[in-house]
């Protein structure tokens, strides 16, 4: 029997961590993920976990703690956000290239410049080339489910995993959730039995040595292969999880896509807002659909392209700028994925929701109206657009 | 009960940092959860400082709500600090017939006099007085919560009162005097306030 509860996304992640009962947690508090180590510290104080909690002076050290712990053979977790994730940057690559399993909760938030505490995806999108698996959530339920699956994925792939949720929107928003019983979580993740680890004196090894030119590139090639091999592992973890919860996950979720003519592709909590707009469109007889991308790394290039190519026009949404003058990170990759298909939809990009800017059902209505207009005219206009900004570049009346 | 079925109620809270508007919003989400509802309770964060205007939101429904935006056309508005009336457009987007629930010593007519053009229903609650009388301290959250439940008609009152007793018993298991005090504040508010 599932446990019906209500809690914030942060409490949901902390609860998943308590049920996982990791060996080590290294953490430094930063808004808006601070509540996660706070809740976890309470669980420690209450004697509910036997984790070695290592409070450190910076995120750089928090990641170093996880690297040391994972190399030693421990199951390690941490949590961070925004500038905290940026401060881990150098070490993210060390964890990934050393093939050290660990699970990190990220409450997505803008990077500074100007100073902001608002939600967007610029922190984890900036870390997209670090070699970590990235899984995003729409709700507190999904971030809880993803974190538990993340443990099995990281240990099976030996790739560190980032479990992302929208800072404040879901991290601090309280809503209904169904939790698993502790024993079911522990049965699902199993005991961690690392293949090689520093504390195994029978098999001494070096971790993180200098990668001279004759070796460095082979390490990178192996990381790339591991990311490719992670694809079926992610699906297997989801399938096994679906069997015990009834909640099914894939690389992405397709919402009312069966007969859709136009679609939005979006990551995170805004997908829920977009679904409400889809429902409204459908009531008016307009065939709108939505694809919510859950797994961004590895990028599900082929299945995503196949899902998108069933519609005539698609709006790909980015909650992060990459200042490429060619669209945001999701647009660049998703649109590139369409290139190999003979029949492909017209694709436009919207940058939205930066630094906590709200996006509403009415905003999505406008996007769908624009997509239907593009479907009709066959002319996408300027594909690189903004929505929800006080600026002329908001997509209306744009020339190519 | 019929009008409480199938309909989504959206409530927007206005307060000042440190006054507990966020806490009251989360308490309402909790109370609605206990009543078997789907709930959302979320604050809007800005630069966090004591005394700065803050906003918090509730969605309460019999069906899951996936919308994650702020609330621009609330069914009801709750104002924890009456000095906000001159600082923030608390009535922005308030639906026709929506109740303004406000913590004040004034009467409903006096509140309306301060809001030119507003002729909608008002529910005044002297949360400080009720809290001082029943708890001996100024914790306006419990009276505000009770006033919102009474005025919005979003929850079954009897169920709400029994759920809140359980909640207080859990929260204050080591401070039993707070359980009775809060329950008295809750009951007194439910008995006294009305929508005018």
XYZ file of C-alpha atoms in Angstrom:
596
model
C 0.000 0.000 0.000
C 1.395 3.342 -1.034
C 1.677 5.970 1.670
C -0.392 9.038 0.834
C 1.311 12.199 2.005
C 1.706 15.850 1.221
C 5.089 17.503 1.150
C 7.405 19.782 -0.773
C 9.787 18.535 -3.436
C 12.688 19.088 -1.056
C 11.089 17.031 1.698
C 10.282 14.368 -0.910
C 13.964 14.151 -1.938
C 15.092 14.098 1.698
C 12.571 11.328 2.390
C 13.918 9.316 -0.559
C 17.425 9.825 0.874
C 16.272 8.621 4.305
C 14.739 5.503 2.751
C 17.891 4.899 0.693
C 19.987 5.335 3.860
C 23.199 6.168 1.965
C 26.644 5.588 3.457
C 27.810 9.174 3.022
C 26.244 12.567 2.407
C 28.495 15.549 1.790
C 26.589 18.820 1.711
C 26.788 22.577 1.908
C 23.533 24.526 2.184
C 22.397 26.815 -0.653
C 18.962 28.234 -1.476
C 16.698 26.582 -2.595
C 18.094 23.099 -1.925
C 19.083 23.919 1.676
C 16.007 22.192 3.066
C 17.274 18.824 1.798
C 20.349 18.660 4.093
C 18.205 20.297 6.818
C 15.583 17.554 6.689
C 18.317 14.956 6.383
C 20.133 16.325 9.440
C 16.885 15.917 11.373
C 16.660 12.296 10.236
C 20.244 11.842 11.455
C 19.419 13.422 14.811
C 16.359 11.200 15.126
C 18.490 8.119 14.486
C 16.566 7.169 11.329
C 19.657 6.775 9.135
C 23.235 5.586 9.716
C 24.725 7.880 7.119
C 28.051 9.611 7.655
C 26.971 13.229 7.181
C 29.883 15.468 6.262
C 29.051 19.164 6.548
C 31.629 21.068 4.519
C 32.648 24.667 3.899
C 31.756 24.727 0.189
C 30.125 22.803 -2.634
C 33.566 22.158 -4.106
C 34.262 20.190 -0.944
C 30.794 18.596 -0.915
C 31.496 17.087 -4.317
C 35.001 16.119 -3.177
C 33.500 14.284 -0.212
C 31.215 12.345 -2.544
C 34.116 11.541 -4.863
C 36.245 10.279 -1.982
C 33.374 8.311 -0.500
C 32.355 6.746 -3.812
C 35.966 5.860 -4.661
C 36.246 4.200 -1.252
C 33.243 2.043 -2.097
C 30.434 3.946 -0.354
C 26.979 4.888 -1.627
C 27.135 8.685 -1.727
C 24.580 11.468 -2.183
C 24.508 15.256 -2.104
C 22.211 18.156 -2.919
C 22.834 21.575 -4.379
C 21.583 24.385 -6.566
C 22.640 27.260 -8.798
C 25.964 28.817 -7.790
C 26.567 25.777 -5.570
C 26.458 23.530 -8.630
C 28.683 25.998 -10.481
C 31.186 25.822 -7.643
C 31.283 22.023 -8.072
C 32.048 22.322 -11.781
C 35.676 21.190 -11.775
C 34.806 18.174 -9.628
C 31.754 17.156 -11.676
C 34.162 16.140 -14.433
C 36.384 14.292 -11.964
C 33.426 12.251 -10.658
C 32.194 11.433 -14.175
C 35.591 10.576 -15.691
C 36.543 8.465 -12.667
C 33.253 6.577 -13.215
C 32.142 7.106 -9.643
C 28.491 6.375 -8.890
C 26.681 9.011 -6.827
C 23.274 10.654 -6.832
C 22.917 14.422 -6.588
C 19.692 16.354 -6.065
C 19.630 19.675 -7.919
C 16.975 22.293 -7.205
C 17.306 24.195 -10.471
C 17.914 27.898 -10.141
C 19.355 30.745 -12.177
C 23.062 31.432 -12.096
C 24.106 34.833 -10.824
C 24.306 37.820 -13.191
C 22.197 39.691 -12.181
C 21.823 38.155 -8.717
C 18.712 35.970 -8.635
C 17.254 33.213 -6.546
C 14.551 32.410 -9.110
C 14.076 29.125 -10.913
C 15.470 28.354 -14.316
C 17.650 25.616 -15.808
C 20.837 27.573 -16.410
C 22.704 25.739 -13.620
C 22.262 22.133 -14.764
C 22.113 23.030 -18.463
C 25.498 24.631 -17.997
C 26.734 21.311 -16.595
C 25.336 19.286 -19.468
C 28.744 18.451 -20.927
C 30.243 17.278 -17.619
C 29.434 13.618 -18.267
C 26.615 13.262 -15.731
C 23.260 11.653 -16.406
C 20.507 14.277 -16.002
C 16.904 13.438 -15.153
C 14.274 16.182 -14.708
C 10.943 16.187 -12.847
C 7.598 17.895 -13.294
C 6.411 17.429 -9.704
C 7.381 16.469 -6.159
C 6.176 12.935 -6.991
C 8.464 12.668 -9.971
C 11.549 13.991 -8.222
C 10.984 11.442 -5.440
C 10.543 8.612 -7.947
C 13.522 9.783 -10.016
C 15.848 10.018 -7.033
C 15.190 6.412 -6.026
C 15.667 5.221 -9.612
C 18.784 7.392 -9.839
C 20.555 5.229 -7.249
C 20.114 2.064 -9.308
C 21.003 3.883 -12.546
C 24.233 5.377 -11.193
C 25.366 2.073 -9.707
C 24.556 0.064 -12.855
C 26.204 2.552 -15.231
C 29.008 3.914 -13.047
C 27.968 7.357 -14.243
C 27.039 9.962 -11.620
C 23.414 11.091 -11.789
C 21.829 14.528 -11.345
C 18.180 14.440 -10.280
C 16.767 17.871 -11.103
C 13.614 19.655 -10.036
C 12.445 23.231 -10.433
C 13.711 25.368 -7.559
C 10.904 26.886 -5.452
C 8.199 25.799 -7.902
C 8.385 22.167 -6.836
C 11.210 22.330 -4.259
C 9.119 24.566 -1.963
C 5.630 23.807 -3.264
C 3.636 21.426 -1.081
C 1.349 18.981 -2.859
C 0.069 15.419 -2.702
C 2.503 12.552 -3.095
C 2.540 8.769 -2.811
C 5.553 7.359 -1.000
C 6.856 3.819 -1.039
C 7.394 1.927 2.194
C 11.019 2.034 3.398
C 11.528 -1.686 2.868
C 10.238 -1.496 -0.705
C 12.733 1.271 -1.499
C 15.550 -0.767 0.046
C 14.484 -3.869 -1.849
C 14.356 -1.867 -5.100
C 17.818 -0.327 -4.757
C 19.418 -3.423 -3.170
C 22.764 -3.550 -1.394
C 25.521 -1.601 -3.104
C 28.335 -3.901 -4.131
C 30.990 -1.841 -5.913
C 33.129 -3.662 -8.435
C 36.386 -1.916 -7.544
C 36.986 0.379 -4.610
C 39.865 1.892 -2.719
C 39.133 0.144 0.571
C 39.490 -3.262 -1.066
C 43.071 -4.171 -0.129
C 42.920 -7.348 -2.249
C 42.658 -5.323 -5.431
C 44.613 -2.087 -5.107
C 43.852 0.554 -7.718
C 44.464 4.194 -8.520
C 41.583 6.644 -8.894
C 41.919 9.944 -10.740
C 45.488 9.694 -12.020
C 47.052 11.932 -14.673
C 45.624 11.161 -18.111
C 48.528 11.499 -20.511
C 47.811 11.991 -24.193
C 48.096 8.261 -25.001
C 45.272 7.539 -22.517
C 43.077 10.634 -22.037
C 41.061 10.229 -25.219
C 40.322 6.549 -24.551
C 38.862 7.537 -21.180
C 36.589 10.078 -22.885
C 35.565 7.529 -25.535
C 34.669 5.071 -22.780
C 32.605 7.718 -20.996
C 30.751 8.369 -24.249
C 30.136 4.636 -24.653
C 28.922 4.383 -21.053
C 26.437 7.191 -21.735
C 25.158 5.287 -24.758
C 24.911 2.079 -22.743
C 23.005 3.957 -20.026
C 19.957 4.260 -22.321
C 18.600 0.719 -21.755
C 19.627 0.845 -18.085
C 17.449 3.928 -17.530
C 14.479 2.184 -19.143
C 15.050 -1.003 -17.123
C 15.186 0.968 -13.875
C 11.921 2.689 -14.846
C 10.231 -0.583 -15.760
C 11.209 -2.248 -12.503
C 10.023 0.847 -10.614
C 6.744 0.899 -12.531
C 6.044 -2.672 -11.442
C 6.109 -1.724 -7.757
C 4.466 1.701 -8.013
C 2.255 1.686 -11.097
C 3.977 4.912 -12.117
C 5.653 4.479 -15.486
C 8.539 6.530 -16.776
C 10.551 6.683 -19.961
C 12.951 9.121 -21.605
C 10.014 11.441 -22.053
C 6.270 11.551 -21.522
C 3.885 12.004 -24.425
C 0.716 13.876 -23.487
C -2.232 13.641 -25.900
C 0.197 13.047 -28.767
C -1.716 10.181 -30.487
C -3.369 12.392 -33.100
C -1.651 15.717 -32.318
C -0.890 18.105 -35.189
C 1.321 20.452 -33.170
C 3.332 19.920 -29.991
C 5.378 21.637 -27.326
C 8.574 19.994 -26.040
C 9.379 21.149 -22.510
C 11.347 20.128 -19.414
C 10.210 20.251 -15.774
C 7.286 21.758 -13.888
C 6.106 23.946 -16.783
C 5.074 20.748 -18.579
C 2.170 20.548 -16.111
C 1.092 24.079 -17.003
C 1.400 23.194 -20.694
C -0.799 20.107 -20.202
C -3.602 22.358 -18.925
C -3.294 24.401 -22.136
C -3.404 21.179 -24.203
C -6.636 20.196 -22.444
C -8.103 23.614 -23.212
C -7.083 23.339 -26.886
C -8.580 19.874 -27.113
C -11.898 21.166 -25.725
C -11.938 23.556 -28.670
C -11.254 20.674 -31.044
C -7.641 21.719 -31.676
C -5.231 18.809 -31.864
C -2.458 19.919 -29.531
C 0.018 17.656 -27.763
C 2.977 17.921 -25.420
C 6.233 16.060 -24.936
C 7.862 16.361 -21.538
C 11.516 15.477 -21.699
C 12.612 13.630 -18.551
C 16.076 12.422 -19.514
C 18.328 15.088 -21.034
C 21.611 13.179 -20.608
C 21.912 10.803 -22.332
C 19.898 12.662 -24.968
C 17.221 10.338 -26.399
C 17.921 11.534 -29.915
C 16.188 8.861 -31.974
C 13.021 8.205 -29.938
C 12.493 11.936 -29.360
C 12.868 12.694 -33.053
C 10.404 9.921 -33.880
C 7.880 11.336 -31.422
C 8.301 14.905 -32.735
C 8.084 13.951 -36.398
C 4.488 12.803 -36.003
C 3.362 16.454 -35.760
C 3.544 19.280 -38.298
C 4.966 22.003 -36.064
C 6.788 21.850 -32.762
C 7.821 24.491 -30.197
C 10.912 23.481 -28.241
C 11.148 25.317 -24.923
C 14.333 26.327 -23.118
C 14.492 27.626 -19.539
C 18.111 28.568 -20.154
C 19.953 30.798 -22.591
C 23.132 29.632 -24.219
C 23.835 32.912 -26.049
C 24.559 31.015 -29.234
C 22.253 33.328 -31.179
C 20.773 30.066 -32.448
C 18.438 28.998 -29.635
C 18.701 27.330 -26.243
C 20.383 23.993 -25.465
C 17.294 21.796 -25.802
C 16.331 23.423 -29.104
C 19.790 22.948 -30.569
C 19.847 19.243 -29.736
C 16.204 18.395 -30.392
C 16.154 20.227 -33.710
C 19.422 18.596 -34.715
C 17.873 15.196 -33.938
C 15.190 15.870 -36.550
C 17.731 16.346 -39.322
C 18.051 12.622 -40.068
C 14.331 12.150 -40.653
C 12.914 12.584 -44.136
C 9.576 13.909 -42.826
C 10.196 16.474 -40.142
C 8.082 19.140 -38.480
C 8.751 22.855 -38.570
C 10.534 23.652 -35.309
C 10.698 26.891 -33.337
C 12.364 27.728 -30.036
C 11.040 29.687 -27.085
C 13.281 30.881 -24.289
C 11.037 31.235 -21.238
C 10.978 31.404 -17.446
C 14.462 32.822 -16.820
C 15.300 33.860 -13.243
C 11.891 32.909 -11.880
C 9.757 34.521 -14.616
C 6.374 32.827 -14.420
C 4.863 31.020 -17.397
C 1.078 30.634 -17.469
C -1.513 28.521 -19.241
C -2.308 31.630 -21.317
C 1.340 31.805 -22.460
C 1.058 28.209 -23.671
C -2.235 29.092 -25.392
C -0.344 31.738 -27.364
C 2.386 29.257 -28.252
C -0.149 26.709 -29.525
C -1.971 29.412 -31.506
C 1.344 30.334 -33.086
C 2.048 26.666 -33.891
C -1.321 26.238 -35.602
C -0.616 29.401 -37.616
C 2.784 28.007 -38.635
C 1.195 24.672 -39.528
C -1.227 26.524 -41.806
C 1.253 28.882 -43.426
C 4.187 26.497 -43.587
C 6.429 29.400 -42.580
C 8.118 29.188 -39.168
C 9.366 32.791 -39.262
C 12.201 33.553 -36.876
C 12.754 30.263 -35.066
C 14.594 31.773 -32.101
C 12.060 33.498 -29.882
C 11.306 34.620 -26.349
C 8.027 34.420 -24.471
C 7.021 36.287 -21.346
C 9.556 39.081 -21.707
C 9.173 42.842 -22.072
C 10.867 42.933 -25.451
C 9.977 43.080 -29.114
C 11.488 39.653 -29.715
C 8.444 37.827 -28.344
C 7.608 36.024 -31.530
C 4.753 38.136 -32.775
C 5.058 39.463 -36.313
C 8.674 38.430 -36.533
C 10.294 38.428 -39.901
C 12.601 35.589 -40.778
C -21.415 19.494 -0.383
C -22.183 19.513 -4.088
C -20.534 22.836 -4.863
C -17.381 21.640 -3.106
C -17.105 18.777 -5.578
C -15.259 18.992 -8.859
C -14.403 22.650 -8.593
C -10.962 24.099 -8.130
C -10.572 26.844 -5.562
C -7.641 29.225 -5.871
C -6.624 31.395 -2.914
C -3.947 34.060 -2.823
C -2.338 35.139 0.442
C -0.727 38.506 1.100
C 1.442 39.118 4.124
C 4.728 40.567 5.191
C 7.891 38.500 5.623
C 7.931 36.965 9.097
C 4.182 37.236 9.756
C 3.356 33.688 8.794
C 1.375 34.077 5.552
C 3.430 31.252 4.063
C 2.836 29.106 7.145
C -0.908 29.787 7.014
C -0.917 28.870 3.314
C 0.864 25.594 4.031
C -1.501 24.900 6.964
C -4.474 25.320 4.631
C -2.854 22.906 2.154
C -2.403 20.432 5.005
C -6.001 20.818 6.196
C -7.287 20.328 2.648
C -5.035 17.279 2.228
C -6.546 15.759 5.378
C -9.984 16.311 3.821
C -8.954 14.116 0.890
C -8.352 16.952 -1.555
C -5.621 17.507 -4.087
C -3.672 20.510 -2.863
C -0.972 22.938 -3.795
C 0.556 25.365 -1.320
C 3.453 27.487 -2.503
C 5.033 30.807 -1.663
C 6.405 33.253 -4.208
C 9.954 34.078 -3.188
C 11.568 37.430 -3.687
C 14.394 39.030 -1.787
C 13.650 37.587 1.638
C 13.529 40.168 4.369
C 11.393 40.783 7.412
C 8.470 43.075 6.689
C 8.642 42.943 2.879
C 5.363 42.087 1.126
C 5.137 38.383 0.282
C 2.598 36.327 -1.626
C 1.602 32.701 -1.219
C -0.906 30.564 -3.084
C -3.255 27.611 -2.646
C -5.013 25.456 -5.188
C -7.554 23.035 -3.729
C -9.438 20.583 -5.892
C -10.959 17.113 -6.112
C -8.809 16.394 -9.127
C -5.073 16.688 -9.538
C -3.976 20.074 -10.812
C -0.822 20.109 -12.915
C -0.612 23.886 -13.385
C 2.544 25.279 -11.799
C 2.098 29.001 -12.400
C 1.213 31.651 -9.853
C -2.442 32.581 -9.351
C -3.652 35.730 -11.134
C -7.435 35.357 -10.851
C -8.008 34.017 -7.326
C -11.390 32.877 -6.029
C -10.538 34.465 -2.681
C -7.817 36.673 -1.235
C -6.459 36.471 2.329
C -4.607 39.478 3.763
C -2.607 38.844 6.925
C -1.499 42.473 7.364
C -3.975 45.291 6.733
C -1.219 47.850 6.078
C -0.759 46.060 2.750
C -4.014 47.542 1.476
C -2.211 50.789 0.695
C 0.980 49.095 -0.552
C -0.141 46.184 -2.765
C -3.095 45.714 -5.131
C -4.440 42.803 -3.114
C -7.666 42.724 -5.143
C -5.866 42.224 -8.464
C -7.789 39.660 -10.537
C -10.121 38.695 -7.664
C -13.066 36.882 -9.201
C -16.570 38.371 -9.069
C -18.088 37.426 -5.705
C -14.705 36.386 -4.298
C -14.198 37.116 -0.604
C -11.507 39.391 0.822
C -10.520 37.820 4.137
C -8.535 40.291 6.196
C -6.857 40.447 9.590
C -8.014 43.781 11.011
C -9.765 45.500 13.914
C -11.941 47.376 11.422
C -15.430 46.499 10.219
C -16.164 45.152 6.750
C -17.571 48.548 5.684
C -14.509 50.384 6.955
C -12.316 48.006 4.932
C -14.408 48.598 1.808
C -14.088 52.374 2.371
C -10.340 51.956 2.000
C -10.789 50.134 -1.314
C -12.541 52.511 -3.706
C -14.562 50.643 -6.301
C -14.641 47.381 -4.389
C -18.107 46.279 -3.374
C -17.432 42.569 -2.984
C -17.808 40.475 0.148
C -15.401 40.999 3.035
C -14.650 38.765 6.000
C -12.910 40.597 8.835
C -11.073 38.677 11.537
C -9.298 40.268 14.487
C -6.702 37.522 14.527
C -4.443 39.266 17.012
C -7.218 39.710 19.567
C -8.414 36.115 19.217
C -4.851 34.793 19.440
C -4.028 36.922 22.509
C -7.221 35.809 24.250
C -6.915 32.117 23.493
C -3.158 31.568 23.291
C -1.778 34.528 25.216
C 0.466 35.287 22.236
C 0.061 36.879 18.834
C 0.016 33.931 16.430
C -2.455 35.122 13.810
C -2.152 31.982 11.657
C -4.779 29.815 13.310
C -7.536 32.479 13.270
C -6.611 33.431 9.682
C -6.749 29.799 8.592
C -10.137 29.298 10.277
C -11.505 32.496 8.715
C -10.360 31.415 5.248
C -11.971 27.988 5.641
C -15.211 29.570 6.896
C -15.352 32.289 4.240
C -14.246 30.190 1.262
C -16.457 27.193 2.086
C -13.727 25.080 0.522
C -13.710 22.399 3.232
C -16.301 20.659 5.361
C -16.180 22.555 8.673
C -16.664 19.622 11.046
C -14.064 17.567 9.237
C -11.705 20.547 9.261
C -12.044 21.039 13.017
C -11.405 17.374 13.828
C -8.474 17.201 11.365
C -6.903 20.307 12.884
C -7.121 18.808 16.382
C -5.132 15.824 15.129
C -2.673 18.140 13.443
C -2.152 20.256 16.584
C -1.847 17.130 18.747
C 0.909 15.924 16.464
C 2.658 19.282 16.185
C 2.464 20.249 19.871
C 2.783 16.836 21.527
C 5.278 18.326 23.982
C 3.300 21.576 24.512
C -0.242 20.427 25.357
C -1.383 23.956 26.335
C -0.854 24.967 22.703
C -3.271 22.272 21.503
C -6.249 23.565 23.493
C -5.340 27.212 22.888
C -5.169 26.725 19.150
C -8.381 24.712 19.102
C -10.169 27.450 21.066
C -8.835 30.106 18.688
C -9.997 28.009 15.749
C -13.464 27.412 17.166
C -13.942 31.016 18.279
C -13.022 32.275 14.806
C -15.340 29.790 13.101
C -18.167 30.876 15.432
C -17.626 34.618 15.150
C -16.526 35.547 11.657
C -18.961 36.020 8.832
C -18.827 37.195 5.260
C -20.396 40.667 4.965
